[in-house]
Every structure is written in C-alpha cells, then in structure tokens.
Amino acid sequence: MNSPLIISAVQQPCNKDRQTNLDFSIARIREAAASKADLVVLPELHLGPYFCQNEDHHHFDLAQPIPGPTTDVLSAVAKELNIVIVSTIFEKRAPGIYHNTAVVFDKDGSIAGKYRKMHIPDDPGFYEKYYFTPGDIGFKPIQTSLGRLGVLVCWDQWFPEAARLMALAGADILIYPTAIGWDPVDDAGEHQRQLNAWITIQRSHAVANGLPVISCNRIGFEQAPDSEKGIQFWGNSFVAGPQGEIITQADSSETKVLTCSIDSTRSEHVRRIWPYLRDRRIENYGDLTKRFID
Amino acid sequence: MNSPLIISAVQQPCNKDRQTNLDFSIARIREAAASKADLVVLPELHLGPYFCQNEDHHHFDLAQPIPGPTTDVLSAVAKELNIVIVSTIFEKRAPGIYHNTAVVFDKDGSIAGKYRKMHIPDDPGFYEKYYFTPGDIGFKPIQTSLGRLGVLVCWDQWFPEAARLMALAGADILIYPTAIGWDPVDDAGEHQRQLNAWITIQRSHAVANGLPVISCNRIGFEQAPDSEKGIQFWGNSFVAGPQGEIITQADSSETKVLTCSIDSTRSEHVRRIWPYLRDRRIENYGDLTKRFID
C-alpha cells in the first residue's frame, strides 16, 4: 500500500433530498482532496435518510443499478480529483434482489470493485433483512492503485470473522462505512456502553490483524416514518492504526471531514512484533463454520 | 451459570521460592473466599517466575503431572473453601511432552477439567515454543458447578477464533490467566499502545460473543537469567461484562484480589439486543481454516 497514505472519512448527516445530499458529500470530497487525501470514505447509504427504520416496499424505489446514475457521478468526481472514493449504494441487482453495496472508485474514475454487505442486521428500527439480500461476493479485498481495500459495511464490524477473512485475503486496510446510532429511549449508561463496544470491536480488528481501520458513520437524528421513534446517529468516526491506537476521531455531532495520514509500513512492523497470523491453530478452527456446538 | 456470580482475580507477583509463592496465592484465595467469591483465578504459571525468558532445558524440571503435587494442594483448598479455582501449571504429560495447562478445580475439590494452551507465542523473552507442546484438547469449556468456564491462556487472548469457539461450544464466561508485560527498553508510547491493545482485544471478545471476561495477570519486574533484559509484568487484571464494559480493573503494580459480582443473566439480554450469533455467515467462513489466501 502507498505510504504515507492520506485518508479522509466524511462524517455527515444524510438528508432527504438526494441531490442536495449528494452535492453536500461531493463538496466534502473536494475538501478532502484539497487536504491531499488519497482516499475518502462516505458513510453507509449516504444518499439519504436511513430508510430501514420501517418495512415499506416503496423504499425499493430508492435502489439503483451499479453502474448507475450515482456511480456515474462519483466516477467523474474520483477522476476529476484523482482520488479513491468508497461509497455505499442501495443496489438494484435484479427484480427482487437488492443489496447494500460498497463501491470503490479508483483515481481514474473506474469502479475498482464492489462489496455486498454480508452480515445483515435485523432489529427494531434496523429492518435490513427486509431490504438487503445477503451478499454473495464474499470477503474479498478490492485492488486499487493505493493498495487492497478490505471494505466491509456496518453490521459486519461486529464479526471478527469478516475482518480476519479480509486480512487473510491480503487486505492492507479495513474500511467500515456505517450507519449506527442510539435509540433515544435508552439511558446514558446504555448509550455509552454501545458506543464503547462499537469502538472497541473495530479497534480489536486492527489489533488482531495488524491493519489500520477506518470507520465512517453518519450523524443527526432521523425520525422513523411511521412511529414516534427514531435514531440518533452517533458519529464518532475514527481512524485507528495497526495496534488499535486511535489516530483521529470525531465527536458524536460534528459534520467533519476527518483527515489523517497513515503510515502503512507500520503493518509490517506490527505483524513482526505481534505475529498472530503465524500462530493461528487452523487445524482446530473447523468448528467456526458451525452455527453452534450443541 | 449461577447469578449473581462473585469472582476474584488474584493479581500478584510470582516469586522464586515455589512454596512461599504458592502459600501467598493460597492466602489470596482465602481472602477471595472471605469476600464470598464463588470463583477465583490465578495468573498464568503462578508457581514461580516466568521461566520462558530464555531456553534452558533445566527448566523442564519445573514441570509436574496433573494430577500432581500442586493440583493436590489446590484441590484441598478448593474443597475446604468451597470455591472454584482456575490455576495454570507447567504440565509434564510424558517425557518430551510438556504443556502450559489451565486446571479448574470445582467446589468439591475435584478437577473439573483442564485446558492446554493452544496458541503458543515465541518472541524475544517469551520463548514458549521451546517449552510448550501446542494443546490438543481444543477449545472446550469446562463444566463446573457454577457453569461452563471458557478458560484460555494468555497468547490465546489475541485470537478472536479462540473466544468464538469457546462461545459456540457453550461457554458462559471467558477466563484468561496471563503473564504479559513490557520490555523496559520500549518507550512509554509503545507501552501504552501494547496495554491498550491487550485490554481492547479481550473486551472485544466480550462484545463479539456477549460473554463476561476475566483477565488475570501477574505484576513485578523479572530479570532474565542470562541477560540484562527482563519483563515488567503490567498487571491491569480486569473483569468486563458482556458488552465489553469494564466492571473492575487493577493498576499496573498493585498486589490485589480483584473481586466483583457478575450478573450472568446479562449475557442472555445482550445476545438478544446484539444477535450476532444469529447472523454469522457460516457458509462463507471456510477460509478461516487457511493460513493465508495467496
């Protein structure tokens, strides 16, 4: 991977008007490029409000093909600014088959690859199993001019398996576009535990695999369309180095282009002093493919 | 698992005279019992100094069978105090086959089970591959009167696979006896990153699996026998709940019987709000048994 690598995570609210919203994201990408960023990450499904707060078949109208109108726009932006962009699109693949898909644009504007979200959540307010067919590409890093990007999406971040498989397949960095927030009904203690757990599990993927991690979340309160409920997206986008050390982190409410430099030669160093990949007991890991061992 | 469960981790130095040292540990177990502890954990290889700082075949004389003289003593203590004890012994299994083995004593003094360290480190000052044959029992929780203990040892803590396999096999709690410390030659920044990484990765196992975690480390500086080097064992033994939240934590130098209560009904609750085990993509995890994907 290029080193040093300047990366930006765009922590932003995602508003209702798609064009206004996309224009806002593109303006932030321009800011990142002005800061000499090589790579910019947008939050998960950044084209609008998080529509999975209820199950409504009209929401399938939000989906679009890849390539399609949004990827055409972002391709042009990537090429113009000579920057790698990680976007997440509600993908219409075929009638009745929709995915939550990360798309990586290389500096020349080409689509370097895509990743279809593998782990699909479903709990009150996050009805993703209704909308998203589980990904079938698997855990494959996307080769770009900067290196191999291990792009995963949101709920994937809770699964050490996903990070490990990306590392074993040669990822140089792990990237998590995210839309996660608090239920305002929960108390402050629960909010803190959830946020800390979210940061902890992603930092742990850095530690376990000796890789830097970028996590990019949205901010803002979004009201559910059909109830009094809603989600307070908690921001806290961050970048961690390959020992899990926080390099930079946003707070829970600021719109921010979070930019920092990553020394990607550190992964090699860290994997020498912490040679976990050497010591995995692969002959005893077979049961990881089981649901449970009754 | 019993709930609430009162558990103690004995953070202690490990001194040269085995009997003095064991007596010290037993006095701490008595303290734990006086605090109504149901379960007490000793640091890894608590019978003496960490002998893996060099490779010396005389050190194999330190090993003993299981059951053997030390387990006989700890069995009696467990029975007398009606307490579950987790100890770690340098096990002599057969000529030329030695293990780093955790032994669990149930309240009746019986050996409930053992776990032979699966992941064996080897780096300067930690020459464990010389001494310890890799475990062949696998990742099996140990059934006790308190519940199923997912006992792992030190280096195992860096491997999410180990924690996951224990969880899938029905562990109610994860327990890490440990001997880990700083190289005094490293600077303060590196010390802090290493300690934070160690706490982060173990908390992440709580998060990923919805289980409480006990980590019990030794303290004190131990000089290497054949060089100017040595290890400053960093303590920081801690107990975390099933969202990775720290319940209690010792500092880097205090001898302490770290005692707290665990509400083990919280695992059920946390696994309902964070149903990761439901969503694992087991059909896509096969490559976890590969060394690397070239």
PDB file of N, CA, C and O in Angstrom, chain A residues 8-13 20-35 37 40-42 81 83 255-259:
ATOM      1  N   SER A   8      -9.421  10.344   4.336  1.00  0.00           N
ATOM      2  CA  SER A   8     -10.480  11.167   4.928  1.00  0.00           C
ATOM      3  C   SER A   8     -11.743  10.342   5.096  1.00  0.00           C
ATOM      4  O   SER A   8     -12.098   9.557   4.218  1.00  0.00           O
ATOM      5  N   ALA A   9     -12.400  10.536   6.222  1.00  0.00           N
ATOM      6  CA  ALA A   9     -13.733   9.969   6.457  1.00  0.00           C
ATOM      7  C   ALA A   9     -14.695  11.143   6.559  1.00  0.00           C
ATOM      8  O   ALA A   9     -14.462  12.069   7.339  1.00  0.00           O
ATOM      9  N   VAL A  10     -15.758  11.109   5.761  1.00  0.00           N
ATOM     10  CA  VAL A  10     -16.720  12.211   5.762  1.00  0.00           C
ATOM     11  C   VAL A  10     -17.849  11.872   6.737  1.00  0.00           C
ATOM     12  O   VAL A  10     -18.712  11.046   6.435  1.00  0.00           O
ATOM     13  N   GLN A  11     -17.806  12.481   7.898  1.00  0.00           N
ATOM     14  CA  GLN A  11     -18.898  12.300   8.860  1.00  0.00           C
ATOM     15  C   GLN A  11     -19.921  13.392   8.575  1.00  0.00           C
ATOM     16  O   GLN A  11     -19.627  14.583   8.688  1.00  0.00           O
ATOM     17  N   GLN A  12     -21.120  12.981   8.197  1.00  0.00           N
ATOM     18  CA  GLN A  12     -22.123  13.954   7.741  1.00  0.00           C
ATOM     19  C   GLN A  12     -23.532  13.470   8.074  1.00  0.00           C
ATOM     20  O   GLN A  12     -23.752  12.276   8.259  1.00  0.00           O
ATOM     21  N   PRO A  13     -24.484  14.394   8.109  1.00  0.00           N
ATOM     22  CA  PRO A  13     -25.886  13.980   8.169  1.00  0.00           C
ATOM     23  C   PRO A  13     -26.321  13.559   6.766  1.00  0.00           C
ATOM     24  O   PRO A  13     -25.684  13.942   5.780  1.00  0.00           O
ATOM     25  N   THR A  20     -29.391  17.256  -3.147  1.00  0.00           N
ATOM     26  CA  THR A  20     -28.759  18.175  -2.189  1.00  0.00           C
ATOM     27  C   THR A  20     -27.734  17.424  -1.345  1.00  0.00           C
ATOM     28  O   THR A  20     -26.617  17.891  -1.094  1.00  0.00           O
ATOM     29  N   ASN A  21     -28.150  16.241  -0.957  1.00  0.00           N
ATOM     30  CA  ASN A  21     -27.328  15.403  -0.089  1.00  0.00           C
ATOM     31  C   ASN A  21     -26.046  14.951  -0.803  1.00  0.00           C
ATOM     32  O   ASN A  21     -24.942  15.036  -0.250  1.00  0.00           O
ATOM     33  N   LEU A  22     -26.215  14.494  -2.025  1.00  0.00           N
ATOM     34  CA  LEU A  22     -25.050  14.042  -2.794  1.00  0.00           C
ATOM     35  C   LEU A  22     -24.113  15.223  -3.073  1.00  0.00           C
ATOM     36  O   LEU A  22     -22.883  15.092  -2.970  1.00  0.00           O
ATOM     37  N   ASP A  23     -24.711  16.390  -3.389  1.00  0.00           N
ATOM     38  CA  ASP A  23     -23.884  17.587  -3.613  1.00  0.00           C
ATOM     39  C   ASP A  23     -23.075  17.918  -2.353  1.00  0.00           C
ATOM     40  O   ASP A  23     -21.902  18.297  -2.435  1.00  0.00           O
ATOM     41  N   PHE A  24     -23.723  17.761  -1.204  1.00  0.00           N
ATOM     42  CA  PHE A  24     -23.051  18.029   0.074  1.00  0.00           C
ATOM     43  C   PHE A  24     -21.858  17.072   0.238  1.00  0.00           C
ATOM     44  O   PHE A  24     -20.746  17.491   0.583  1.00  0.00           O
ATOM     45  N   SER A  25     -22.082  15.786  -0.038  1.00  0.00           N
ATOM     46  CA  SER A  25     -20.994  14.796   0.071  1.00  0.00           C
ATOM     47  C   SER A  25     -19.855  15.137  -0.884  1.00  0.00           C
ATOM     48  O   SER A  25     -18.671  15.051  -0.518  1.00  0.00           O
ATOM     49  N   ILE A  26     -20.223  15.528  -2.094  1.00  0.00           N
ATOM     50  CA  ILE A  26     -19.183  15.823  -3.091  1.00  0.00           C
ATOM     51  C   ILE A  26     -18.365  17.053  -2.677  1.00  0.00           C
ATOM     52  O   ILE A  26     -17.136  17.086  -2.849  1.00  0.00           O
ATOM     53  N   ALA A  27     -19.042  18.018  -2.093  1.00  0.00           N
ATOM     54  CA  ALA A  27     -18.304  19.191  -1.586  1.00  0.00           C
ATOM     55  C   ALA A  27     -17.300  18.757  -0.515  1.00  0.00           C
ATOM     56  O   ALA A  27     -16.178  19.275  -0.444  1.00  0.00           O
ATOM     57  N   ARG A  28     -17.693  17.773   0.318  1.00  0.00           N
ATOM     58  CA  ARG A  28     -16.778  17.268   1.359  1.00  0.00           C
ATOM     59  C   ARG A  28     -15.630  16.472   0.722  1.00  0.00           C
ATOM     60  O   ARG A  28     -14.507  16.503   1.216  1.00  0.00           O
ATOM     61  N   ILE A  29     -15.939  15.769  -0.354  1.00  0.00           N
ATOM     62  CA  ILE A  29     -14.859  15.042  -1.059  1.00  0.00           C
ATOM     63  C   ILE A  29     -13.854  16.054  -1.627  1.00  0.00           C
ATOM     64  O   ILE A  29     -12.635  15.837  -1.576  1.00  0.00           O
ATOM     65  N   ARG A  30     -14.371  17.171  -2.113  1.00  0.00           N
ATOM     66  CA  ARG A  30     -13.467  18.217  -2.619  1.00  0.00           C
ATOM     67  C   ARG A  30     -12.591  18.771  -1.490  1.00  0.00           C
ATOM     68  O   ARG A  30     -11.403  19.027  -1.680  1.00  0.00           O
ATOM     69  N   GLU A  31     -13.186  18.920  -0.325  1.00  0.00           N
ATOM     70  CA  GLU A  31     -12.394  19.363   0.846  1.00  0.00           C
ATOM     71  C   GLU A  31     -11.280  18.359   1.136  1.00  0.00           C
ATOM     72  O   GLU A  31     -10.134  18.735   1.405  1.00  0.00           O
ATOM     73  N   ALA A  32     -11.656  17.076   1.117  1.00  0.00           N
ATOM     74  CA  ALA A  32     -10.660  16.027   1.381  1.00  0.00           C
ATOM     75  C   ALA A  32      -9.534  16.101   0.350  1.00  0.00           C
ATOM     76  O   ALA A  32      -8.346  16.042   0.699  1.00  0.00           O
ATOM     77  N   ALA A  33      -9.918  16.268  -0.906  1.00  0.00           N
ATOM     78  CA  ALA A  33      -8.906  16.333  -1.971  1.00  0.00           C
ATOM     79  C   ALA A  33      -8.002  17.548  -1.780  1.00  0.00           C
ATOM     80  O   ALA A  33      -6.789  17.480  -2.013  1.00  0.00           O
ATOM     81  N   ALA A  34      -8.607  18.642  -1.322  1.00  0.00           N
ATOM     82  CA  ALA A  34      -7.809  19.843  -1.070  1.00  0.00           C
ATOM     83  C   ALA A  34      -6.805  19.623   0.058  1.00  0.00           C
ATOM     84  O   ALA A  34      -5.771  20.287   0.127  1.00  0.00           O
ATOM     85  N   SER A  35      -7.125  18.680   0.942  1.00  0.00           N
ATOM     86  CA  SER A  35      -6.192  18.299   2.022  1.00  0.00           C
ATOM     87  C   SER A  35      -5.237  17.204   1.566  1.00  0.00           C
ATOM     88  O   SER A  35      -4.604  16.555   2.392  1.00  0.00           O
ATOM     89  N   ALA A  37      -5.900  14.308   0.330  1.00  0.00           N
ATOM     90  CA  ALA A  37      -6.302  12.927   0.626  1.00  0.00           C
ATOM     91  C   ALA A  37      -6.170  12.058  -0.619  1.00  0.00           C
ATOM     92  O   ALA A  37      -6.498  12.468  -1.733  1.00  0.00           O
ATOM     93  N   VAL A  40     -11.063   8.709   0.216  1.00  0.00           N
ATOM     94  CA  VAL A  40     -12.124   9.315   1.018  1.00  0.00           C
ATOM     95  C   VAL A  40     -13.264   8.314   1.161  1.00  0.00           C
ATOM     96  O   VAL A  40     -13.623   7.617   0.209  1.00  0.00           O
ATOM     97  N   VAL A  41     -13.795   8.222   2.380  1.00  0.00           N
ATOM     98  CA  VAL A  41     -14.850   7.267   2.698  1.00  0.00           C
ATOM     99  C   VAL A  41     -16.108   8.029   3.075  1.00  0.00           C
ATOM    100  O   VAL A  41     -16.056   8.963   3.892  1.00  0.00           O
ATOM    101  N   LEU A  42     -17.237   7.648   2.497  1.00  0.00           N
ATOM    102  CA  LEU A  42     -18.534   8.228   2.864  1.00  0.00           C
ATOM    103  C   LEU A  42     -19.262   7.261   3.794  1.00  0.00           C
ATOM    104  O   LEU A  42     -18.996   6.053   3.776  1.00  0.00           O
ATOM    105  N   LEU A  81     -10.787  14.554  -9.357  1.00  0.00           N
ATOM    106  CA  LEU A  81      -9.964  14.901  -8.187  1.00  0.00           C
ATOM    107  C   LEU A  81      -8.798  13.927  -8.000  1.00  0.00           C
ATOM    108  O   LEU A  81      -8.014  14.086  -7.058  1.00  0.00           O
ATOM    109  N   ILE A  83      -8.759  10.837  -6.886  1.00  0.00           N
ATOM    110  CA  ILE A  83      -8.893  10.355  -5.511  1.00  0.00           C
ATOM    111  C   ILE A  83      -9.681   9.045  -5.519  1.00  0.00           C
ATOM    112  O   ILE A  83     -10.538   8.832  -6.389  1.00  0.00           O
ATOM    113  N   THR A 255     -20.324  17.708  11.861  1.00  0.00           N
ATOM    114  CA  THR A 255     -20.071  17.409  10.459  1.00  0.00           C
ATOM    115  C   THR A 255     -18.591  17.665  10.247  1.00  0.00           C
ATOM    116  O   THR A 255     -18.096  18.754  10.541  1.00  0.00           O
ATOM    117  N   LYS A 256     -17.894  16.646   9.765  1.00  0.00           N
ATOM    118  CA  LYS A 256     -16.439  16.797   9.728  1.00  0.00           C
ATOM    119  C   LYS A 256     -15.823  15.929   8.636  1.00  0.00           C
ATOM    120  O   LYS A 256     -16.222  14.777   8.450  1.00  0.00           O
ATOM    121  N   VAL A 257     -14.867  16.511   7.957  1.00  0.00           N
ATOM    122  CA  VAL A 257     -14.014  15.708   7.082  1.00  0.00           C
ATOM    123  C   VAL A 257     -12.794  15.346   7.928  1.00  0.00           C
ATOM    124  O   VAL A 257     -11.915  16.168   8.168  1.00  0.00           O
ATOM    125  N   LEU A 258     -12.818  14.123   8.418  1.00  0.00           N
ATOM    126  CA  LEU A 258     -11.794  13.651   9.351  1.00  0.00           C
ATOM    127  C   LEU A 258     -10.607  13.155   8.530  1.00  0.00           C
ATOM    128  O   LEU A 258     -10.700  12.122   7.860  1.00  0.00           O
ATOM    129  N   THR A 259      -9.516  13.894   8.573  1.00  0.00           N
ATOM    130  CA  THR A 259      -8.379  13.571   7.699  1.00  0.00           C
ATOM    131  C   THR A 259      -7.139  13.265   8.526  1.00  0.00           C
ATOM    132  O   THR A 259      -6.865  13.943   9.517  1.00  0.00           O
TER     133      THR A 259
END
